[in-house]
């Protein structure tokens, strides 16, 4: 199965793709396995074990509640975030969880869900084990799952057969596994990067109308920006972080002519990113792009284009530009997924904000008229200046530095696209070089900077 645009852009819920969306997906896979083996009605007890970064920051990233919701049969793209608290309260008050919404088993968090701090499963830092037993205490079924970033999940067998690095199936029209091959496909066939990806997508046939599904993704992003601008108050989790998007939006709307300056557009870009990531921190509906921690970068850059740059010219409608942006950004995201990682637990925040910045830079460059070489250059610049970025969320929450970091990623992406457009596309460091550098840097990074909240800002900022 080849990577799809819709693997990089998934509708989900906050606050984390690897710690919230992935575990919910894993719980649903486990239910599917029970159902396939016709074991569901024999289950008498369940045990959930969380390891590595899922243990270290699982509480702040809502891993525990995501798994419970998944075991109820809820899925990230369909869950109503407003109903989640009530579902969780019912489990707590009744001391029972209804597996797949049908089969009740006793559940008390302190007994049936364990965070194994300082222990990891072999295949990936984000590991979890789900086990069910019958009334005699005999194990009916268990499996290990690895949440490998961006909501992607592998079970033990998949992880052990080294499917962590997806490659293009040769059956798609324009297979590519690195930036060089992608550019070659464009040159050989006189296609843009977006056209290459859309042709492959039509072959994968995930959706009958791909353009409409992409526009649906954009609508969910735009609604997220609107909700984020409308709400104020404090974010959950005990850090007492106050939402800023609402106040900034009001200020921007009410600015008088003499208060405006030439860089006001930057404030709007920051606003869009803040709005999305404050919604993400609330556990709201977001598009994983390519992760939740970095979910604000791409919507902010695309909203900037739609609102301030699109001229409505007769050559491309705004809808066509949105499709081109998302398809191009997806192509770049696929290169990171294939050759490095989009998991902060593996490579730090380079794999989240860095990748989102690189994708957004390429997408924007494309709709501003960039050639494939210029797009590749923009994506390379977007990552080159995020190399070494660590993941150090204060309190294990996806708030500080995460929310503000999305504003930086978005502004940097716009700058990267503009820099690339100034040039011819000729440049010294290739996108493949920078992806490999990011990967090696991530592997060399100490674990305390990889989503464990044991280094950096996470230990230097006092929670009060
Ligand atoms: S610091 Fe970056 S990688 Fe870590 S949780 Fe925040 S946004 Fe995600």
Short mmCIF file of C-alpha atoms and ligand atoms in Angstrom, two decimals:
data_model
loop_
_atom_site.label_atom_id
_atom_site.label_comp_id
_atom_site.label_asym_id
_atom_site.label_seq_id
_atom_site.Cartn_x
_atom_site.Cartn_y
_atom_site.Cartn_z
CA UNK A 1 0.00 0.00 0.00
CA UNK A 2 1.55 3.32 -1.01
CA UNK A 3 1.58 6.46 1.06
CA UNK A 4 -1.40 8.68 0.37
CA UNK A 5 -2.05 12.40 0.75
CA UNK A 6 -4.58 11.32 3.37
CA UNK A 7 -1.92 9.55 5.45
CA UNK A 8 -0.16 12.89 5.89
CA UNK A 9 -3.38 14.87 6.40
CA UNK A 10 -5.77 13.05 8.76
CA UNK A 11 -8.78 14.46 10.54
CA UNK A 12 -8.37 13.75 14.24
CA UNK A 13 -8.49 15.18 17.73
CA UNK A 14 -5.90 16.87 19.91
CA UNK A 15 -3.55 17.13 21.55
CA UNK A 16 -1.06 14.68 19.96
CA UNK A 17 -0.97 12.52 16.86
CA UNK A 18 1.51 10.03 18.31
CA UNK A 19 0.16 10.07 21.87
CA UNK A 20 -3.58 10.60 21.29
CA UNK A 21 -4.58 9.72 17.71
CA UNK A 22 -2.20 6.75 17.36
CA UNK A 23 -3.18 5.08 20.65
CA UNK A 24 -6.89 5.50 19.79
CA UNK A 25 -6.21 3.86 16.42
CA UNK A 26 -4.28 1.05 18.18
CA UNK A 27 -7.18 0.40 20.56
CA UNK A 28 -9.51 0.11 17.58
CA UNK A 29 -7.13 -2.32 15.88
CA UNK A 30 -7.10 -4.42 19.05
CA UNK A 31 -10.92 -4.50 19.07
CA UNK A 32 -10.82 -5.60 15.42
CA UNK A 33 -8.47 -8.46 16.30
CA UNK A 34 -10.78 -9.57 19.14
CA UNK A 35 -13.71 -9.44 16.79
CA UNK A 36 -11.91 -11.39 14.03
CA UNK A 37 -11.01 -14.10 16.55
CA UNK A 38 -14.54 -14.01 18.00
CA UNK A 39 -13.14 -13.42 21.48
CA UNK A 40 -14.94 -10.25 22.50
CA UNK A 41 -17.68 -11.94 24.54
CA UNK A 42 -15.16 -14.07 26.45
CA UNK A 43 -13.16 -11.10 27.76
CA UNK A 44 -13.28 -10.79 31.53
CA UNK A 45 -10.48 -8.26 32.13
CA UNK A 46 -8.24 -5.88 30.22
CA UNK A 47 -4.78 -4.49 30.91
CA UNK A 48 -3.16 -1.52 29.21
CA UNK A 49 0.62 -1.01 29.56
CA UNK A 50 2.32 2.13 28.27
CA UNK A 51 6.05 2.36 27.66
CA UNK A 52 8.75 4.83 26.68
CA UNK A 53 7.57 8.30 25.66
CA UNK A 54 3.93 7.14 25.89
CA UNK A 55 4.55 6.62 29.61
CA UNK A 56 6.68 9.73 30.14
CA UNK A 57 4.28 12.23 28.55
CA UNK A 58 1.18 10.06 28.14
CA UNK A 59 -0.73 11.75 30.91
CA UNK A 60 -0.20 15.30 29.54
CA UNK A 61 -0.84 14.11 25.97
CA UNK A 62 -4.11 12.29 26.89
CA UNK A 63 -2.81 8.84 25.89
CA UNK A 64 -4.74 7.11 28.67
CA UNK A 65 -8.06 8.68 27.78
CA UNK A 66 -7.48 8.18 24.04
CA UNK A 67 -7.03 4.43 24.54
CA UNK A 68 -10.19 4.21 26.64
CA UNK A 69 -12.16 6.07 23.99
CA UNK A 70 -10.68 3.78 21.34
CA UNK A 71 -11.69 0.72 23.35
CA UNK A 72 -15.24 2.07 23.39
CA UNK A 73 -15.04 1.98 19.59
CA UNK A 74 -14.56 5.74 19.11
CA UNK A 75 -12.33 6.76 16.19
CA UNK A 76 -10.25 9.94 15.88
CA UNK A 77 -12.03 11.26 12.78
CA UNK A 78 -15.53 10.57 14.09
CA UNK A 79 -15.27 11.25 17.81
CA UNK A 80 -17.21 14.31 18.91
CA UNK A 81 -14.64 16.06 21.16
CA UNK A 82 -17.46 17.66 23.18
CA UNK A 83 -18.84 14.22 24.10
CA UNK A 84 -15.52 12.69 25.20
CA UNK A 85 -15.60 14.00 28.81
CA UNK A 86 -19.02 12.41 29.40
CA UNK A 87 -17.90 9.04 27.97
CA UNK A 88 -14.83 9.07 30.23
CA UNK A 89 -16.88 10.10 33.27
CA UNK A 90 -19.19 7.13 32.69
CA UNK A 91 -16.23 4.72 32.71
CA UNK A 92 -14.91 6.25 35.92
CA UNK A 93 -18.23 6.39 37.75
CA UNK A 94 -19.39 2.91 36.73
CA UNK A 95 -16.01 1.16 37.09
CA UNK A 96 -16.74 -0.50 33.75
CA UNK A 97 -15.74 -0.07 30.14
CA UNK A 98 -17.93 -1.38 27.33
CA UNK A 99 -15.50 -2.82 24.76
CA UNK A 100 -16.58 -1.80 21.25
CA UNK A 101 -19.55 -0.15 22.99
CA UNK A 102 -20.98 -3.62 23.67
CA UNK A 103 -19.18 -5.89 26.07
CA UNK A 104 -18.71 -4.63 29.67
CA UNK A 105 -15.56 -5.40 31.68
CA UNK A 106 -14.41 -3.97 34.98
CA UNK A 107 -12.07 -1.01 34.63
CA UNK A 108 -10.28 0.98 37.31
CA UNK A 109 -7.46 3.09 35.96
CA UNK A 110 -5.04 2.49 38.85
CA UNK A 111 -5.45 -1.28 38.44
CA UNK A 112 -5.86 -1.75 34.71
CA UNK A 113 -3.68 0.94 33.11
CA UNK A 114 -0.01 1.26 33.96
CA UNK A 115 2.61 3.81 32.95
CA UNK A 116 6.01 2.04 32.82
CA UNK A 117 8.37 4.97 33.35
CA UNK A 118 11.92 4.36 32.15
CA UNK A 119 11.03 1.16 30.25
CA UNK A 120 10.66 0.79 26.49
CA UNK A 121 9.46 -1.85 24.08
CA UNK A 122 12.07 -2.87 21.50
CA UNK A 123 10.78 -1.46 18.21
CA UNK A 124 9.99 2.21 18.96
CA UNK A 125 9.93 4.67 21.90
CA UNK A 126 6.11 4.97 21.66
CA UNK A 127 5.07 1.45 22.66
CA UNK A 128 1.98 -0.01 24.30
CA UNK A 129 0.70 -3.50 25.13
CA UNK A 130 -2.96 -4.45 25.29
CA UNK A 131 -3.91 -7.73 26.97
CA UNK A 132 -7.27 -9.38 27.63
CA UNK A 133 -7.95 -12.41 29.85
CA UNK A 134 -10.88 -14.72 30.40
CA UNK A 135 -12.62 -15.31 33.75
CA UNK A 136 -9.94 -17.90 34.71
CA UNK A 137 -7.18 -15.32 34.16
CA UNK A 138 -5.93 -17.02 30.99
CA UNK A 139 -4.62 -14.61 28.34
CA UNK A 140 -7.05 -14.63 25.41
CA UNK A 141 -5.12 -12.18 23.26
CA UNK A 142 -2.42 -9.56 23.52
CA UNK A 143 -0.45 -7.41 21.13
CA UNK A 144 2.16 -4.67 21.16
CA UNK A 145 1.51 -1.51 19.17
CA UNK A 146 3.87 1.28 18.21
CA UNK A 147 2.62 4.78 17.52
CA UNK A 148 5.30 5.87 15.07
CA UNK A 149 4.22 9.48 14.51
CA UNK A 150 1.45 11.33 12.69
CA UNK A 151 -1.18 8.79 13.84
CA UNK A 152 0.56 5.89 12.05
CA UNK A 153 0.46 2.64 14.05
CA UNK A 154 2.37 -0.63 13.63
CA UNK A 155 1.72 -3.80 15.56
CA UNK A 156 4.51 -6.08 16.75
CA UNK A 157 4.56 -8.15 13.58
CA UNK A 158 4.61 -5.14 11.26
CA UNK A 159 7.35 -3.50 13.31
CA UNK A 160 9.44 -6.67 13.28
CA UNK A 161 9.17 -7.05 9.51
CA UNK A 162 10.74 -3.60 9.13
CA UNK A 163 7.74 -1.90 7.52
CA UNK A 164 8.63 1.28 9.36
CA UNK A 165 10.08 2.77 6.16
CA UNK A 166 7.33 2.63 3.55
CA UNK A 167 8.41 2.50 -0.08
CA UNK A 168 6.36 3.29 -3.17
CA UNK A 169 4.66 0.31 -4.76
CA UNK A 170 5.91 0.02 -8.35
CA UNK A 171 2.31 -0.29 -9.51
CA UNK A 172 1.58 3.41 -9.04
CA UNK A 173 2.20 5.57 -12.12
CA UNK A 174 5.03 7.69 -10.70
CA UNK A 175 6.79 5.92 -7.81
CA UNK A 176 9.37 7.95 -5.87
CA UNK A 177 11.23 7.23 -2.65
CA UNK A 178 13.43 10.32 -2.37
CA UNK A 179 13.60 13.89 -3.59
CA UNK A 180 15.88 13.07 -6.50
CA UNK A 181 13.41 10.48 -7.85
CA UNK A 182 10.50 12.87 -7.35
CA UNK A 183 12.24 15.55 -9.43
CA UNK A 184 13.11 12.98 -12.06
CA UNK A 185 9.47 11.92 -12.40
CA UNK A 186 8.52 15.57 -12.89
CA UNK A 187 11.20 16.17 -15.50
CA UNK A 188 10.67 12.93 -17.43
CA UNK A 189 6.92 13.44 -17.68
CA UNK A 190 6.75 17.24 -17.77
CA UNK A 191 4.59 17.25 -14.64
CA UNK A 192 4.48 19.38 -11.52
CA UNK A 193 5.02 17.76 -8.12
CA UNK A 194 1.31 18.12 -7.39
CA UNK A 195 0.42 16.41 -10.67
CA UNK A 196 2.72 13.47 -9.85
CA UNK A 197 1.10 13.04 -6.44
CA UNK A 198 -2.46 13.41 -7.74
CA UNK A 199 -1.85 10.79 -10.46
CA UNK A 200 -0.57 8.37 -7.82
CA UNK A 201 -3.49 9.23 -5.56
CA UNK A 202 -6.00 8.44 -8.29
CA UNK A 203 -4.36 5.03 -8.61
CA UNK A 204 -4.60 4.43 -4.84
CA UNK A 205 -8.31 5.35 -5.04
CA UNK A 206 -8.78 6.05 -1.34
CA UNK A 207 -11.61 8.47 -2.19
CA UNK A 208 -13.83 8.69 -5.26
CA UNK A 209 -13.31 12.47 -5.53
CA UNK A 210 -9.81 13.34 -4.37
CA UNK A 211 -10.11 17.09 -4.98
CA UNK A 212 -13.30 17.23 -2.89
CA UNK A 213 -11.67 15.30 -0.07
CA UNK A 214 -8.70 17.69 -0.09
CA UNK A 215 -11.07 20.64 0.06
CA UNK A 216 -12.86 18.93 2.96
CA UNK A 217 -9.49 18.69 4.76
CA UNK A 218 -8.96 22.41 4.17
CA UNK A 219 -12.47 23.19 5.47
CA UNK A 220 -11.74 21.33 8.70
CA UNK A 221 -8.52 23.36 9.04
CA UNK A 222 -10.35 26.63 8.38
CA UNK A 223 -13.10 25.76 10.88
CA UNK A 224 -10.41 25.00 13.44
CA UNK A 225 -8.93 28.47 12.89
CA UNK A 226 -12.39 30.03 13.32
CA UNK A 227 -13.09 28.11 16.54
CA UNK A 228 -9.67 29.01 17.91
CA UNK A 229 -10.26 32.70 17.20
CA UNK A 230 -13.66 32.61 18.88
CA UNK A 231 -12.70 31.02 22.20
CA UNK A 232 -10.77 32.47 25.09
CA UNK A 233 -9.93 31.34 28.63
CA UNK A 234 -7.32 29.02 30.09
CA UNK A 235 -6.03 25.79 28.57
CA UNK A 236 -6.39 22.58 30.60
CA UNK A 237 -3.59 20.71 32.36
CA UNK A 238 -2.47 22.97 35.20
CA UNK A 239 0.06 25.17 33.37
CA UNK A 240 -2.43 28.05 33.42
CA UNK A 241 -1.64 28.98 29.84
CA UNK A 242 -4.09 31.63 28.65
CA UNK A 243 -5.41 31.37 25.10
CA UNK A 244 -4.08 34.22 22.96
CA UNK A 245 -5.74 33.81 19.57
CA UNK A 246 -9.06 35.39 20.57
CA UNK A 247 -7.47 38.54 21.99
CA UNK A 248 -5.05 38.88 19.06
CA UNK A 249 -7.90 38.47 16.58
CA UNK A 250 -9.88 41.24 18.24
CA UNK A 251 -6.82 43.50 18.23
CA UNK A 252 -6.17 42.89 14.55
CA UNK A 253 -9.79 43.52 13.63
CA UNK A 254 -9.90 46.74 15.61
CA UNK A 255 -6.56 48.18 14.56
CA UNK A 256 -6.93 51.70 13.22
CA UNK A 257 -5.22 52.69 9.99
CA UNK A 258 -2.46 54.59 11.82
CA UNK A 259 -1.72 51.52 13.97
CA UNK A 260 -1.07 49.25 11.00
CA UNK A 261 2.46 48.44 9.93
CA UNK A 262 4.00 46.62 7.02
CA UNK A 263 4.54 43.43 9.01
CA UNK A 264 0.95 43.11 10.18
CA UNK A 265 0.58 40.07 7.92
CA UNK A 266 2.98 38.25 10.26
CA UNK A 267 0.53 38.84 13.11
CA UNK A 268 -2.25 37.26 11.04
CA UNK A 269 -0.08 34.25 10.24
CA UNK A 270 0.75 33.88 13.94
CA UNK A 271 -2.93 34.24 14.79
CA UNK A 272 -3.94 31.38 12.49
CA UNK A 273 -1.27 29.10 13.98
CA UNK A 274 -2.13 30.02 17.57
CA UNK A 275 -5.83 29.40 16.93
CA UNK A 276 -5.24 25.87 15.61
CA UNK A 277 -2.84 24.83 18.32
CA UNK A 278 -4.94 26.21 21.14
CA UNK A 279 -7.79 24.10 19.81
CA UNK A 280 -5.39 21.16 19.64
CA UNK A 281 -4.36 21.70 23.27
CA UNK A 282 -8.06 21.63 24.23
CA UNK A 283 -8.43 18.18 22.61
CA UNK A 284 -10.51 19.70 19.79
CA UNK A 285 -10.97 18.70 16.18
CA UNK A 286 -7.80 19.30 14.14
CA UNK A 287 -6.14 18.01 11.00
CA UNK A 288 -2.94 16.11 11.71
CA UNK A 289 -0.53 17.91 9.37
CA UNK A 290 1.63 15.83 9.55
CA UNK A 291 1.35 15.71 13.37
CA UNK A 292 -0.90 17.36 15.92
CA UNK A 293 1.82 19.24 17.81
CA UNK A 294 2.65 20.95 14.51
CA UNK A 295 -0.95 21.07 13.23
CA UNK A 296 -0.99 24.89 13.00
CA UNK A 297 1.87 25.47 10.57
CA UNK A 298 0.24 24.34 7.32
CA UNK A 299 -3.23 25.84 8.00
CA UNK A 300 -1.57 29.16 8.93
CA UNK A 301 0.43 29.32 5.70
CA UNK A 302 -2.52 28.23 3.55
CA UNK A 303 -4.87 30.67 5.30
CA UNK A 304 -2.31 33.43 4.68
CA UNK A 305 -2.40 32.58 0.96
CA UNK A 306 -6.19 32.27 0.74
CA UNK A 307 -6.83 35.46 2.67
CA UNK A 308 -4.03 37.76 1.60
CA UNK A 309 -2.31 36.48 -1.54
CA UNK A 310 -4.82 34.74 -3.80
CA UNK A 311 -5.80 37.21 -6.47
CA UNK A 312 -8.64 35.18 -7.90
CA UNK A 313 -6.92 35.22 -11.29
CA UNK A 314 -8.45 33.32 -14.14
CA UNK A 315 -5.52 30.88 -14.35
CA UNK A 316 -6.15 29.08 -11.06
CA UNK A 317 -9.19 29.18 -8.81
CA UNK A 318 -8.53 29.31 -5.09
CA UNK A 319 -9.80 25.70 -4.87
CA UNK A 320 -7.22 24.59 -7.44
CA UNK A 321 -4.49 26.38 -5.49
CA UNK A 322 -5.56 24.66 -2.25
CA UNK A 323 -5.40 21.26 -3.97
CA UNK A 324 -1.97 22.05 -5.42
CA UNK A 325 -0.68 23.26 -2.03
CA UNK A 326 -1.89 20.17 -0.14
CA UNK A 327 -0.72 17.69 -2.79
CA UNK A 328 2.73 19.30 -2.97
CA UNK A 329 3.06 19.47 0.81
CA UNK A 330 2.02 15.81 1.01
CA UNK A 331 4.75 14.80 -1.46
CA UNK A 332 7.35 16.44 0.77
CA UNK A 333 5.88 14.88 3.92
CA UNK A 334 6.10 11.45 2.24
CA UNK A 335 9.85 11.93 1.76
CA UNK A 336 10.32 12.48 5.51
CA UNK A 337 8.08 9.54 6.37
CA UNK A 338 10.01 7.29 3.97
CA UNK A 339 13.56 8.40 4.80
CA UNK A 340 13.55 9.82 8.34
CA UNK A 341 10.70 10.18 10.81
CA UNK A 342 7.79 12.40 11.76
CA UNK A 343 7.88 11.14 15.35
CA UNK A 344 9.21 13.52 18.02
CA UNK A 345 9.94 10.49 20.19
CA UNK A 346 12.42 9.38 17.51
CA UNK A 347 13.90 12.66 16.20
CA UNK A 348 12.66 15.52 18.41
CA UNK A 349 10.65 18.53 17.26
CA UNK A 350 12.55 18.60 13.94
CA UNK A 351 10.18 15.78 12.98
CA UNK A 352 7.10 17.82 13.86
CA UNK A 353 7.56 21.59 13.41
CA UNK A 354 10.54 21.06 11.09
CA UNK A 355 8.65 18.73 8.76
CA UNK A 356 5.49 20.86 8.82
CA UNK A 357 7.59 23.94 7.98
CA UNK A 358 9.28 22.11 5.10
CA UNK A 359 5.93 20.85 3.74
CA UNK A 360 4.32 24.30 4.03
CA UNK A 361 7.29 25.98 2.34
CA UNK A 362 7.04 23.59 -0.62
CA UNK A 363 3.26 23.93 -0.84
CA UNK A 364 3.38 27.72 -0.81
CA UNK A 365 6.22 27.85 -3.31
CA UNK A 366 4.13 25.68 -5.66
CA UNK A 367 1.07 27.94 -5.61
CA UNK A 368 3.23 31.04 -5.99
CA UNK A 369 4.42 29.60 -9.29
CA UNK A 370 7.60 27.80 -8.23
CA UNK A 371 9.16 25.13 -10.46
CA UNK A 372 9.75 21.63 -9.05
CA UNK A 373 13.40 22.61 -8.40
CA UNK A 374 12.34 25.77 -6.53
CA UNK A 375 9.78 23.78 -4.53
CA UNK A 376 12.44 21.25 -3.55
CA UNK A 377 14.67 24.18 -2.56
CA UNK A 378 11.91 25.77 -0.45
CA UNK A 379 11.27 22.48 1.36
CA UNK A 380 15.00 22.09 1.98
CA UNK A 381 15.30 25.60 3.45
CA UNK A 382 12.26 24.93 5.63
CA UNK A 383 14.02 22.02 7.30
CA UNK A 384 17.62 23.25 7.22
CA UNK A 385 16.87 25.95 9.76
CA UNK A 386 14.95 23.63 12.07
CA UNK A 387 17.76 21.08 12.34
CA UNK A 388 18.46 20.11 15.95
CA UNK A 389 15.11 21.35 17.25
CA UNK A 390 14.38 19.45 20.45
CA UNK A 391 11.08 18.33 21.93
CA UNK A 392 10.76 19.54 25.51
CA UNK A 393 7.08 20.15 26.33
CA UNK A 394 6.67 21.77 29.74
CA UNK A 395 4.62 19.57 32.05
CA UNK A 396 4.36 17.01 29.24
CA UNK A 397 1.57 19.14 27.76
CA UNK A 398 1.36 20.15 24.10
CA UNK A 399 1.32 23.84 25.02
CA UNK A 400 4.72 25.34 25.84
CA UNK A 401 6.71 25.69 23.61
CA UNK A 402 4.46 23.89 21.12
CA UNK A 403 1.72 26.44 20.46
CA UNK A 404 4.03 29.39 19.85
CA UNK A 405 6.48 27.20 17.95
CA UNK A 406 3.82 26.75 15.27
CA UNK A 407 3.85 30.51 14.64
CA UNK A 408 7.61 30.33 14.12
CA UNK A 409 7.27 27.36 11.77
CA UNK A 410 4.65 29.15 9.68
CA UNK A 411 6.57 32.41 9.36
CA UNK A 412 9.75 30.51 8.52
CA UNK A 413 7.90 28.52 5.84
CA UNK A 414 6.74 31.70 4.11
CA UNK A 415 10.27 33.06 4.20
CA UNK A 416 11.65 29.79 2.83
CA UNK A 417 9.19 29.83 -0.09
CA UNK A 418 10.06 33.43 -0.92
CA UNK A 419 13.81 32.78 -0.72
CA UNK A 420 13.47 29.81 -3.06
CA UNK A 421 11.41 31.84 -5.53
CA UNK A 422 14.14 34.48 -5.71
CA UNK A 423 16.58 31.82 -6.94
CA UNK A 424 16.59 29.51 -9.96
CA UNK A 425 16.19 26.29 -8.00
CA UNK A 426 19.95 25.62 -8.13
CA UNK A 427 21.24 25.17 -4.58
CA UNK A 428 24.05 23.55 -2.65
CA UNK A 429 22.19 21.36 -0.11
CA UNK A 430 19.58 19.01 -1.55
CA UNK A 431 16.33 18.11 0.18
CA UNK A 432 17.58 14.51 0.41
CA UNK A 433 20.76 15.76 2.16
CA UNK A 434 18.79 17.71 4.72
CA UNK A 435 16.34 14.85 5.37
CA UNK A 436 19.23 12.50 6.03
CA UNK A 437 20.89 15.12 8.26
CA UNK A 438 17.68 15.56 10.23
CA UNK A 439 17.43 11.80 10.67
CA UNK A 440 21.03 11.42 11.88
CA UNK A 441 20.69 14.42 14.19
CA UNK A 442 17.56 12.88 15.66
CA UNK A 443 19.25 9.54 16.26
CA UNK A 444 22.15 11.33 18.01
CA UNK A 445 19.81 13.40 20.21
CA UNK A 446 19.61 12.38 23.85
CA UNK A 447 16.30 10.82 24.92
CA UNK A 448 15.60 13.69 27.29
CA UNK A 449 14.97 15.90 24.24
CA UNK A 450 12.61 13.45 22.53
CA UNK A 451 9.09 13.84 23.93
CA UNK A 452 9.96 12.62 27.41
CA UNK A 453 9.67 16.02 29.12
CA UNK A 454 12.91 15.36 31.00
CA UNK A 455 15.14 18.02 29.41
CA UNK A 456 15.20 21.56 28.03
CA UNK A 457 12.30 23.86 28.84
CA UNK A 458 10.48 20.95 30.49
CA UNK A 459 12.94 20.99 33.40
CA UNK A 460 13.86 24.70 33.42
CA UNK A 461 10.35 26.11 33.57
CA UNK A 462 8.73 25.80 36.97
CA UNK A 463 5.10 24.66 36.88
CA UNK A 464 2.92 26.57 39.30
S1 LIG B 1 7.96 20.43 21.47
FE1 LIG B 1 7.47 20.08 19.29
S2 LIG B 1 7.55 17.86 19.04
FE2 LIG B 1 7.45 18.25 21.23
S3 LIG B 1 5.25 18.07 21.75
FE3 LIG B 1 5.72 20.26 21.31
S4 LIG B 1 5.29 20.53 19.10
FE4 LIG B 1 5.40 18.32 19.49
#
